[in-house]
PDB file of C-alpha atoms in Angstrom:
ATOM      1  CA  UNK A 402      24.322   9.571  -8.986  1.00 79.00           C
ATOM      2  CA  UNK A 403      23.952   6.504 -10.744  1.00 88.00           C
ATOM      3  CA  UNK A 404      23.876   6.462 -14.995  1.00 91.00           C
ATOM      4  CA  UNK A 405      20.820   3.702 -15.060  1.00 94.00           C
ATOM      5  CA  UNK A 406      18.203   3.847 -12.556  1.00 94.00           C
ATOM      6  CA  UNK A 407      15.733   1.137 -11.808  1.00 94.00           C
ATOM      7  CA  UNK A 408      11.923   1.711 -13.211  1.00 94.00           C
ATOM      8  CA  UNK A 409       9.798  -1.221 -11.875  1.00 91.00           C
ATOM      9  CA  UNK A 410       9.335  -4.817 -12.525  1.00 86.00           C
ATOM     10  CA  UNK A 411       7.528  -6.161 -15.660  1.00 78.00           C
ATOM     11  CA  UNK A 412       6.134  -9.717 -16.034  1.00 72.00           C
ATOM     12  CA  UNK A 413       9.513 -11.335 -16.156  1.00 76.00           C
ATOM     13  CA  UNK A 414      11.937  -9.022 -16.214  1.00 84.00           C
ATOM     14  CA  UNK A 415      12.792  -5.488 -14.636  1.00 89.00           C
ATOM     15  CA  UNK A 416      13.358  -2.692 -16.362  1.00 93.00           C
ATOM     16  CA  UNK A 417      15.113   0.445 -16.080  1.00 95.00           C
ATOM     17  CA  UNK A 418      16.232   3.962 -17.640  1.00 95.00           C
ATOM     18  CA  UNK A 419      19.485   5.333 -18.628  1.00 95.00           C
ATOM     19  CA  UNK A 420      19.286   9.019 -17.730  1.00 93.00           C
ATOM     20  CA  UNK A 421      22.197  10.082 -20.042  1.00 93.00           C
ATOM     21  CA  UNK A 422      20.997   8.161 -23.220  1.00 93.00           C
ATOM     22  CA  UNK A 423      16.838   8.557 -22.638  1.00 94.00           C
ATOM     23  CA  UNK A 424      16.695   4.905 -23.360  1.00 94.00           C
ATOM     24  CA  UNK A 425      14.660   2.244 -21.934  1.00 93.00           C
ATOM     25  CA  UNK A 426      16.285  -1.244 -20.825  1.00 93.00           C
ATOM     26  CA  UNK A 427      15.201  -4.510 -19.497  1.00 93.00           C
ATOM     27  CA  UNK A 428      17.112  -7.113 -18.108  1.00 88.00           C
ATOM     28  CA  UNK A 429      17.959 -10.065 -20.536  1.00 77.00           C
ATOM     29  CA  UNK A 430      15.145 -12.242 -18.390  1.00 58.00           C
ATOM     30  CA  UNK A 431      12.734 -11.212 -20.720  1.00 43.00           C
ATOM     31  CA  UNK A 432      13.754 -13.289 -23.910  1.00 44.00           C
ATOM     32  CA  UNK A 433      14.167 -16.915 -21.653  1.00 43.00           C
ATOM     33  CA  UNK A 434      11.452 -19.229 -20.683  1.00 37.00           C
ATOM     34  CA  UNK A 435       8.916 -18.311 -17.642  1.00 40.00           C
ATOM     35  CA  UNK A 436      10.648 -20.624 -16.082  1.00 36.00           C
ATOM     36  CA  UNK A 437      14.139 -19.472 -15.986  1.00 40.00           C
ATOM     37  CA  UNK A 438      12.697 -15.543 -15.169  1.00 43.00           C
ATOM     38  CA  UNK A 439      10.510 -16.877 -11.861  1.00 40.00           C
ATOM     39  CA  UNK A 440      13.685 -18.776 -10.387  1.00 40.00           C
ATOM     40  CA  UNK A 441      15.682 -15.321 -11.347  1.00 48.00           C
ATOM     41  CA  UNK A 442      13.445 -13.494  -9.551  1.00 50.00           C
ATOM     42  CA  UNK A 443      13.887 -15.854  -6.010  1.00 51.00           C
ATOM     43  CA  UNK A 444      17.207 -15.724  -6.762  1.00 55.00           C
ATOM     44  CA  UNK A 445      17.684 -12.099  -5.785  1.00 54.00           C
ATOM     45  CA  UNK A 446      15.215 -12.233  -3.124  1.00 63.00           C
ATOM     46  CA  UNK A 447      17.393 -15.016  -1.401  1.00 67.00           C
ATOM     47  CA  UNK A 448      20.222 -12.378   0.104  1.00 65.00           C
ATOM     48  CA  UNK A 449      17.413 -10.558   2.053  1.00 64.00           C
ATOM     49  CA  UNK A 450      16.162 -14.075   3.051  1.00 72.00           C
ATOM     50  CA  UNK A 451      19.254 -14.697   4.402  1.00 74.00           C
ATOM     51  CA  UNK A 452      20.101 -11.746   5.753  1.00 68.00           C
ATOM     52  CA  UNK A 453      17.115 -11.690   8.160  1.00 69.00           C
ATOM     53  CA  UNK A 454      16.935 -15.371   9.060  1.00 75.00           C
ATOM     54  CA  UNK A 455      20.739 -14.687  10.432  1.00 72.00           C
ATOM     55  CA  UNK A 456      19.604 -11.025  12.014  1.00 70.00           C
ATOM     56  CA  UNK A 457      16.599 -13.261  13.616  1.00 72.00           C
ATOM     57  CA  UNK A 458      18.860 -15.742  14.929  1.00 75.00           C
ATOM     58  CA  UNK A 459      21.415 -13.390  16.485  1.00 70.00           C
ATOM     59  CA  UNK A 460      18.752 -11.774  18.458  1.00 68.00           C
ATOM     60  CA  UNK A 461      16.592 -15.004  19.313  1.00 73.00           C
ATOM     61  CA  UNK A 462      20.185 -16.355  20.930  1.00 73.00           C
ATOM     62  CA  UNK A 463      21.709 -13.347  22.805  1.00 71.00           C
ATOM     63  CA  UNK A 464      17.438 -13.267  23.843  1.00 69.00           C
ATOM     64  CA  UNK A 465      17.671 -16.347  25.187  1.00 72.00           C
ATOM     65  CA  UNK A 466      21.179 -16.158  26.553  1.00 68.00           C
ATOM     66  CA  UNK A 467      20.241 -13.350  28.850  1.00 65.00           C
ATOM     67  CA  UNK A 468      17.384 -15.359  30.171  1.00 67.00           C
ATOM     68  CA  UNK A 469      19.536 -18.318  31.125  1.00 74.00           C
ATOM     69  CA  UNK A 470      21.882 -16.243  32.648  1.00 70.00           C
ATOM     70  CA  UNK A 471      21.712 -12.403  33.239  1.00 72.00           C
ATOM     71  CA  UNK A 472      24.369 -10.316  32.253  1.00 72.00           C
ATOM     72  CA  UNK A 473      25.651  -6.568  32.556  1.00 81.00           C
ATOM     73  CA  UNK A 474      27.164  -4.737  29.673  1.00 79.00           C
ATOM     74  CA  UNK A 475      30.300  -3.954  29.696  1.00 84.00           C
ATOM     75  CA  UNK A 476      33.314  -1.506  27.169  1.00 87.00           C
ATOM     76  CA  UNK A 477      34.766  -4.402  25.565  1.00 85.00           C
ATOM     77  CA  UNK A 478      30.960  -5.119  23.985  1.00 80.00           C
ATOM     78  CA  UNK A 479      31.064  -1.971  22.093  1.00 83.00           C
ATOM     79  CA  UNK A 480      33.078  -3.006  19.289  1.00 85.00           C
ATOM     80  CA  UNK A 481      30.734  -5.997  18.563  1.00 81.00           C
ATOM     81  CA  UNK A 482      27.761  -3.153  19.302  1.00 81.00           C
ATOM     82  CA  UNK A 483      29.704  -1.317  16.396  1.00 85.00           C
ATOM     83  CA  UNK A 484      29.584  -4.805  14.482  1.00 82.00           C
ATOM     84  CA  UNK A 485      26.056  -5.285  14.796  1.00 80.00           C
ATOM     85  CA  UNK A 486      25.138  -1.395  13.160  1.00 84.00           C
ATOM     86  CA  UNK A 487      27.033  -1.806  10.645  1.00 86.00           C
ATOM     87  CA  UNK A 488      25.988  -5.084   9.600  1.00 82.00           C
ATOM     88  CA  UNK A 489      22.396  -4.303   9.775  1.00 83.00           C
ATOM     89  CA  UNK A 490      23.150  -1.213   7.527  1.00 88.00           C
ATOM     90  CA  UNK A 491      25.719  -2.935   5.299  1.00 87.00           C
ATOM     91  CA  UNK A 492      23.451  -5.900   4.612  1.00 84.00           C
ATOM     92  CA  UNK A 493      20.664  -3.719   3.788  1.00 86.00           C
ATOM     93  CA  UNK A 494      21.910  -1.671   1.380  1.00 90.00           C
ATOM     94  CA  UNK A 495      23.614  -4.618  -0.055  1.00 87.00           C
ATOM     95  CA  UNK A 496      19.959  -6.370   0.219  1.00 85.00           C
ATOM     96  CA  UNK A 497      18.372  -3.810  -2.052  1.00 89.00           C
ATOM     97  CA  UNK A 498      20.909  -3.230  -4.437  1.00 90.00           C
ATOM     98  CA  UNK A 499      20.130  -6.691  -5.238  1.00 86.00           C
ATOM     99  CA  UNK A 500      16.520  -6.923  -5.175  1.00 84.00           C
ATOM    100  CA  UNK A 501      16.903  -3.736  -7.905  1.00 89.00           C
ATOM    101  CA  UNK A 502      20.195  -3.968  -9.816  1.00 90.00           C
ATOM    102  CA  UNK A 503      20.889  -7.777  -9.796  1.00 84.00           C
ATOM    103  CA  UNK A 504      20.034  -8.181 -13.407  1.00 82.00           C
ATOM    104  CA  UNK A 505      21.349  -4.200 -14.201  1.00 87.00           C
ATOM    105  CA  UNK A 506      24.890  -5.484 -16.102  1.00 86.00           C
ATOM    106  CA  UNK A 507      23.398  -7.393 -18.851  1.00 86.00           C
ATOM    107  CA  UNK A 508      20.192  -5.340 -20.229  1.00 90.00           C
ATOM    108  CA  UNK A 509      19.053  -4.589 -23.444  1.00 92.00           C
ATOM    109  CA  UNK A 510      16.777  -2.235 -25.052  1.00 92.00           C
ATOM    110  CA  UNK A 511      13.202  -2.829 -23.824  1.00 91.00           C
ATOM    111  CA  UNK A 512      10.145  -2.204 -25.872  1.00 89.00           C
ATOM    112  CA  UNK A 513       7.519   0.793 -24.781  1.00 90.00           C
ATOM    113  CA  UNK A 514       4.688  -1.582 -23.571  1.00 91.00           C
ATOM    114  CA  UNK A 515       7.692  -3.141 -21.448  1.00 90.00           C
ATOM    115  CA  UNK A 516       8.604   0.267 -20.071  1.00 92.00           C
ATOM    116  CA  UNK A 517       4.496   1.462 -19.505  1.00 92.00           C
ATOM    117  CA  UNK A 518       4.022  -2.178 -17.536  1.00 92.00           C
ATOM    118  CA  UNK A 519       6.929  -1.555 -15.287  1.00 92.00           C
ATOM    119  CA  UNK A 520       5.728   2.103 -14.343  1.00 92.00           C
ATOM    120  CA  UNK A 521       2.187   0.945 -13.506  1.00 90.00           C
ATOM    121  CA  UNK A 522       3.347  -2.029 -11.361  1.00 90.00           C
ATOM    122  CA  UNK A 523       5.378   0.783  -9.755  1.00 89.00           C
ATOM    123  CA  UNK A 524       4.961   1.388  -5.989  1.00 85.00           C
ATOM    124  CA  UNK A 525       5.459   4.784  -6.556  1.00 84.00           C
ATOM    125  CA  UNK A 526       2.377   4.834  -9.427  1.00 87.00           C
ATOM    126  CA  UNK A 527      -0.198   2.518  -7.631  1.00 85.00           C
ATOM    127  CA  UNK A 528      -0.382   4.768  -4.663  1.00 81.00           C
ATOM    128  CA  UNK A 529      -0.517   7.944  -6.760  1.00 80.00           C
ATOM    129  CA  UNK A 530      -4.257   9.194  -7.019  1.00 81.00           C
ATOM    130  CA  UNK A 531      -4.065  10.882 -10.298  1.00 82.00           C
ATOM    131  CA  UNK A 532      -1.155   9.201 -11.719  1.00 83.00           C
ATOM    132  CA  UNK A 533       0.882  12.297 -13.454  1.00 87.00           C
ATOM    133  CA  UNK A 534       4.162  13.054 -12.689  1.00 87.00           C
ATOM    134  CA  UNK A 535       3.773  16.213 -11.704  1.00 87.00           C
ATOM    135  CA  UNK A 536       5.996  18.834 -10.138  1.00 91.00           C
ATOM    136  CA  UNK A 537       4.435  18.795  -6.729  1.00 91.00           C
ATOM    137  CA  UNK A 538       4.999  15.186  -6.222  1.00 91.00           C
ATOM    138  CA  UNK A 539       8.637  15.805  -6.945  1.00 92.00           C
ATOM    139  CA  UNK A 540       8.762  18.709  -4.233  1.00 95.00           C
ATOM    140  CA  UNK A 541       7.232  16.582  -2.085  1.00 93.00           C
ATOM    141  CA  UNK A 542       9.523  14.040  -2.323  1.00 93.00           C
ATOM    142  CA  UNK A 543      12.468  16.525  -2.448  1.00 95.00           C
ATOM    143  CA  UNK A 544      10.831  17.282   1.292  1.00 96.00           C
ATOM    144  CA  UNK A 545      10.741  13.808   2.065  1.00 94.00           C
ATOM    145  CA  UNK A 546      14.598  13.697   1.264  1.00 95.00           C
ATOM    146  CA  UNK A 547      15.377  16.672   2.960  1.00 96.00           C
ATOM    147  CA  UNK A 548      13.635  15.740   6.402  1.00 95.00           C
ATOM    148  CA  UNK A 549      15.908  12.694   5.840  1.00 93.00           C
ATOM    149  CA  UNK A 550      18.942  14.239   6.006  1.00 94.00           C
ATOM    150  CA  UNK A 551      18.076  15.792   8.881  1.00 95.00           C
ATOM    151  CA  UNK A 552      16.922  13.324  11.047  1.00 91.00           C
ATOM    152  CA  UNK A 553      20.460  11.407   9.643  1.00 91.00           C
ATOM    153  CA  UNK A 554      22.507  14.074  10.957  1.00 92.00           C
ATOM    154  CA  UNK A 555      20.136  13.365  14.138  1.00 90.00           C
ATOM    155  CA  UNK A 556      20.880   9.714  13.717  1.00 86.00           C
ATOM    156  CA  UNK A 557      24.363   9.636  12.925  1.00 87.00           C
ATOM    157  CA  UNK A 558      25.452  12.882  15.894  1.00 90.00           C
ATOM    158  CA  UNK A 559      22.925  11.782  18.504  1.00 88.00           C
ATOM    159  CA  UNK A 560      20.834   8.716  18.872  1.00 84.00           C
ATOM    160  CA  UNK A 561      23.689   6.137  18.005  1.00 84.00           C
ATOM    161  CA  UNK A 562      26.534   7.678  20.238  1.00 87.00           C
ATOM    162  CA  UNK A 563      23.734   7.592  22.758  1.00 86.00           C
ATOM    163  CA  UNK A 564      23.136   3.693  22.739  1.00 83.00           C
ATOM    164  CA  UNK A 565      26.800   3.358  24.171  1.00 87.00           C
ATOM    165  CA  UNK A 566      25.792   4.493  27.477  1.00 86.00           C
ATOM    166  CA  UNK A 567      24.402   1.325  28.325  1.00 85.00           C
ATOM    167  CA  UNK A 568      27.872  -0.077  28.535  1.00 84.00           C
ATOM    168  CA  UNK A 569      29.288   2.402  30.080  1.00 88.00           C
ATOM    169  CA  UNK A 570      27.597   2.582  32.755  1.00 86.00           C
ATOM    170  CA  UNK A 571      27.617  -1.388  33.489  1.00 84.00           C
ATOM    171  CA  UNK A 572      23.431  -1.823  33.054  1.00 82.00           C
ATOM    172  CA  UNK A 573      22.168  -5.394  32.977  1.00 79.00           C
ATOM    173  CA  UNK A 574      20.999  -6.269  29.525  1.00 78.00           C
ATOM    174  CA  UNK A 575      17.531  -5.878  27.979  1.00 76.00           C
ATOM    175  CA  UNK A 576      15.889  -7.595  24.742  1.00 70.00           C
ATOM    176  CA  UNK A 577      14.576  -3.896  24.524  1.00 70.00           C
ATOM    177  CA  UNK A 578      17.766  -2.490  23.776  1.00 71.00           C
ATOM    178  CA  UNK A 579      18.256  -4.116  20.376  1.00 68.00           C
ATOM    179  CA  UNK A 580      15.578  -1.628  19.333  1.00 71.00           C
ATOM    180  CA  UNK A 581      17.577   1.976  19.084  1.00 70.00           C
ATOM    181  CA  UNK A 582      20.452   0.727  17.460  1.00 70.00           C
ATOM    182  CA  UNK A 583      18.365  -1.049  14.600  1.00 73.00           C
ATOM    183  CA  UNK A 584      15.870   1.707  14.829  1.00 74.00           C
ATOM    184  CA  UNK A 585      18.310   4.331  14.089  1.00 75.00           C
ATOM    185  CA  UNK A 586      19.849   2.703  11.082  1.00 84.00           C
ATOM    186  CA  UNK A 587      16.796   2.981   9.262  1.00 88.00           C
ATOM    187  CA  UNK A 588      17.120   6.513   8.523  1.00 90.00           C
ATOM    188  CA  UNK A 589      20.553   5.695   7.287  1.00 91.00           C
ATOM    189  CA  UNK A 590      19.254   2.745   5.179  1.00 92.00           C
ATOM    190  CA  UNK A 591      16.264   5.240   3.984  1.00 92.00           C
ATOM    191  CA  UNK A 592      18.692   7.786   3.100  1.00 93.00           C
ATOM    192  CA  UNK A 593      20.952   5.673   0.749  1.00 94.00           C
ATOM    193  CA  UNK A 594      17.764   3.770  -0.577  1.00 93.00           C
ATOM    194  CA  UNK A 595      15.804   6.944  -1.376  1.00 93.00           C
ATOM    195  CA  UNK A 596      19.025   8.501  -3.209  1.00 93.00           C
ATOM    196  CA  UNK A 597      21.429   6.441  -4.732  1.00 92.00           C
ATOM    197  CA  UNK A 598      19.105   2.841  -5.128  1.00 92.00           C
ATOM    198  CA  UNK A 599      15.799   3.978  -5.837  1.00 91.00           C
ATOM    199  CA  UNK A 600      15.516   7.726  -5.886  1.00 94.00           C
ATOM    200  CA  UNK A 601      11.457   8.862  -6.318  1.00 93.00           C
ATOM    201  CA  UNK A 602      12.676  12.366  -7.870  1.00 94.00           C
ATOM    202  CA  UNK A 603      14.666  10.604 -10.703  1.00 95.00           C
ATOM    203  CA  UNK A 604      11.641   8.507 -11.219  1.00 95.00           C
ATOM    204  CA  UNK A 605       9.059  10.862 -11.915  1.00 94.00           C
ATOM    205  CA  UNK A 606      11.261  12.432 -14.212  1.00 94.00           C
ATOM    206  CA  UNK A 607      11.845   9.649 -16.303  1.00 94.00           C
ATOM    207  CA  UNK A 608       8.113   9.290 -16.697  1.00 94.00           C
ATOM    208  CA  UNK A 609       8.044  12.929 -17.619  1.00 94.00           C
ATOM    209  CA  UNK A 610      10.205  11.904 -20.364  1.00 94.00           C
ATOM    210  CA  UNK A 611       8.146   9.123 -21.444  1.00 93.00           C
ATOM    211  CA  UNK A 612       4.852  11.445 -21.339  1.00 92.00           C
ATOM    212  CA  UNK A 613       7.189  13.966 -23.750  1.00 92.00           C
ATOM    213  CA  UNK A 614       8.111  10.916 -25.569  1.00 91.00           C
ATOM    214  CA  UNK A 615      11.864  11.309 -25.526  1.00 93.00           C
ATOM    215  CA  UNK A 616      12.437   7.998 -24.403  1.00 93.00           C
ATOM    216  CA  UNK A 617      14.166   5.609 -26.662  1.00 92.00           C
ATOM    217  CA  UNK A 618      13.049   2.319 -27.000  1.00 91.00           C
ATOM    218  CA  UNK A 619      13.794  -0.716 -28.913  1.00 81.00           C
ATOM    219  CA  UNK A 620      12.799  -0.938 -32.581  1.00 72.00           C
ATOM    220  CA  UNK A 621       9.416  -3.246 -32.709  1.00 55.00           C
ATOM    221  CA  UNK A 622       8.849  -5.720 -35.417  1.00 40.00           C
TER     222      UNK A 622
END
């Protein structure tokens, strides 16, 4: 598990929590100009951008390929089937690392109004009705994590090894059949996102913390 996990996004800047210090820390985005924070903020939007436009284009051209001229599958399309998975996974998880630790290597302390700001712009606040993190939540979202790993082992054992029948078997292609294999990554891309990126359990604990108040924040002036 990581050391510093990510909290929410302030005005300018996003902040996070180091779970083996207890302190609060915001990315350096917060002492420049408005400015310089909104055009740091596109800037790690731009590699989901990206990544979609080219996922959009792939698909819109093989799309129109198979209109112009039908074609069956065959074995030596598996490897690029492969290809295709993994880059939809890959580019994901590299996606949201991004979008939440871009800024993660150069942070310093962040003040208590920064850290309160940043929990109630949180998704995981705004849709909670009474806004405690309490221990059911985290049970519930220890469920949530659990049912994950099941339907990965589902995933990962089942419904992928299952999309290279197609080729197999010499059917003619469908636009239809991009659907499993970028359907079943999601629960691989949930998995990863829900543990290791932006993990709801570690969360609500730090907020725990900050309701105890043993978090650490900067010294104000």
């Amino acid at each position: 598990m990581r050391k510093i996990i990510y909290i929410g996004q302030g005005s300018l800047q996003s902040v996070y929590y180091n779970t083996r210090t207890r302190e609060a820390l915001a990315t350096e985005s917060s002492t420049v100009s408005d400015t310089e924070g909104v055009i740091s903020s596109k800037k790690s939007k731009w590699p989901w951008v990206l990544f979609f436009a080219f996922v959009l284009v792939a698909i819109i051209g093989i799309w129109i390929r198979s209109l112009i001229a039908p074609f069956r599958l065959s074995e030596w399309m598996i490897p690029i089937h492969i290809a295709a998975i993994l880059f939809v996974f890959i580019g994901s998880v590299y996606g949201f690392e991004k979008l939440f630790y871009s800024g993660v290597e150069s942070v310093v302390p962040a003040s208590e109004e920064q850290f309160k700001q940043a929990v109630e712009r949180s998704t995981f606040w705004r849709k909670s009705p009474d806004k405690k993190p309490t221990v059911d939540k985290i049970i519930l979202y220890l469920f949530v994590i659990l049912v994950l790993l099941f339907c990965l082992v589902i995933a990962v054992f089942l419904v992928i090894p299952a999309t290279f029948i197609p080729y197999y078997e010499h059917e003619w292609f469908e636009p239809s059949m991009f659907m499993v294999p970028i359907g079943a990554t999601i629960i691989p891309i949930s998995v990863v996102l829900l543990l290791f990126q932006n993990n709801p359990i570690r969360w609500l604990l730090a907020v725990r913390k900050y309701e105890q108040g043993k978090v650490i924040f900067k010294e104000e002036k």
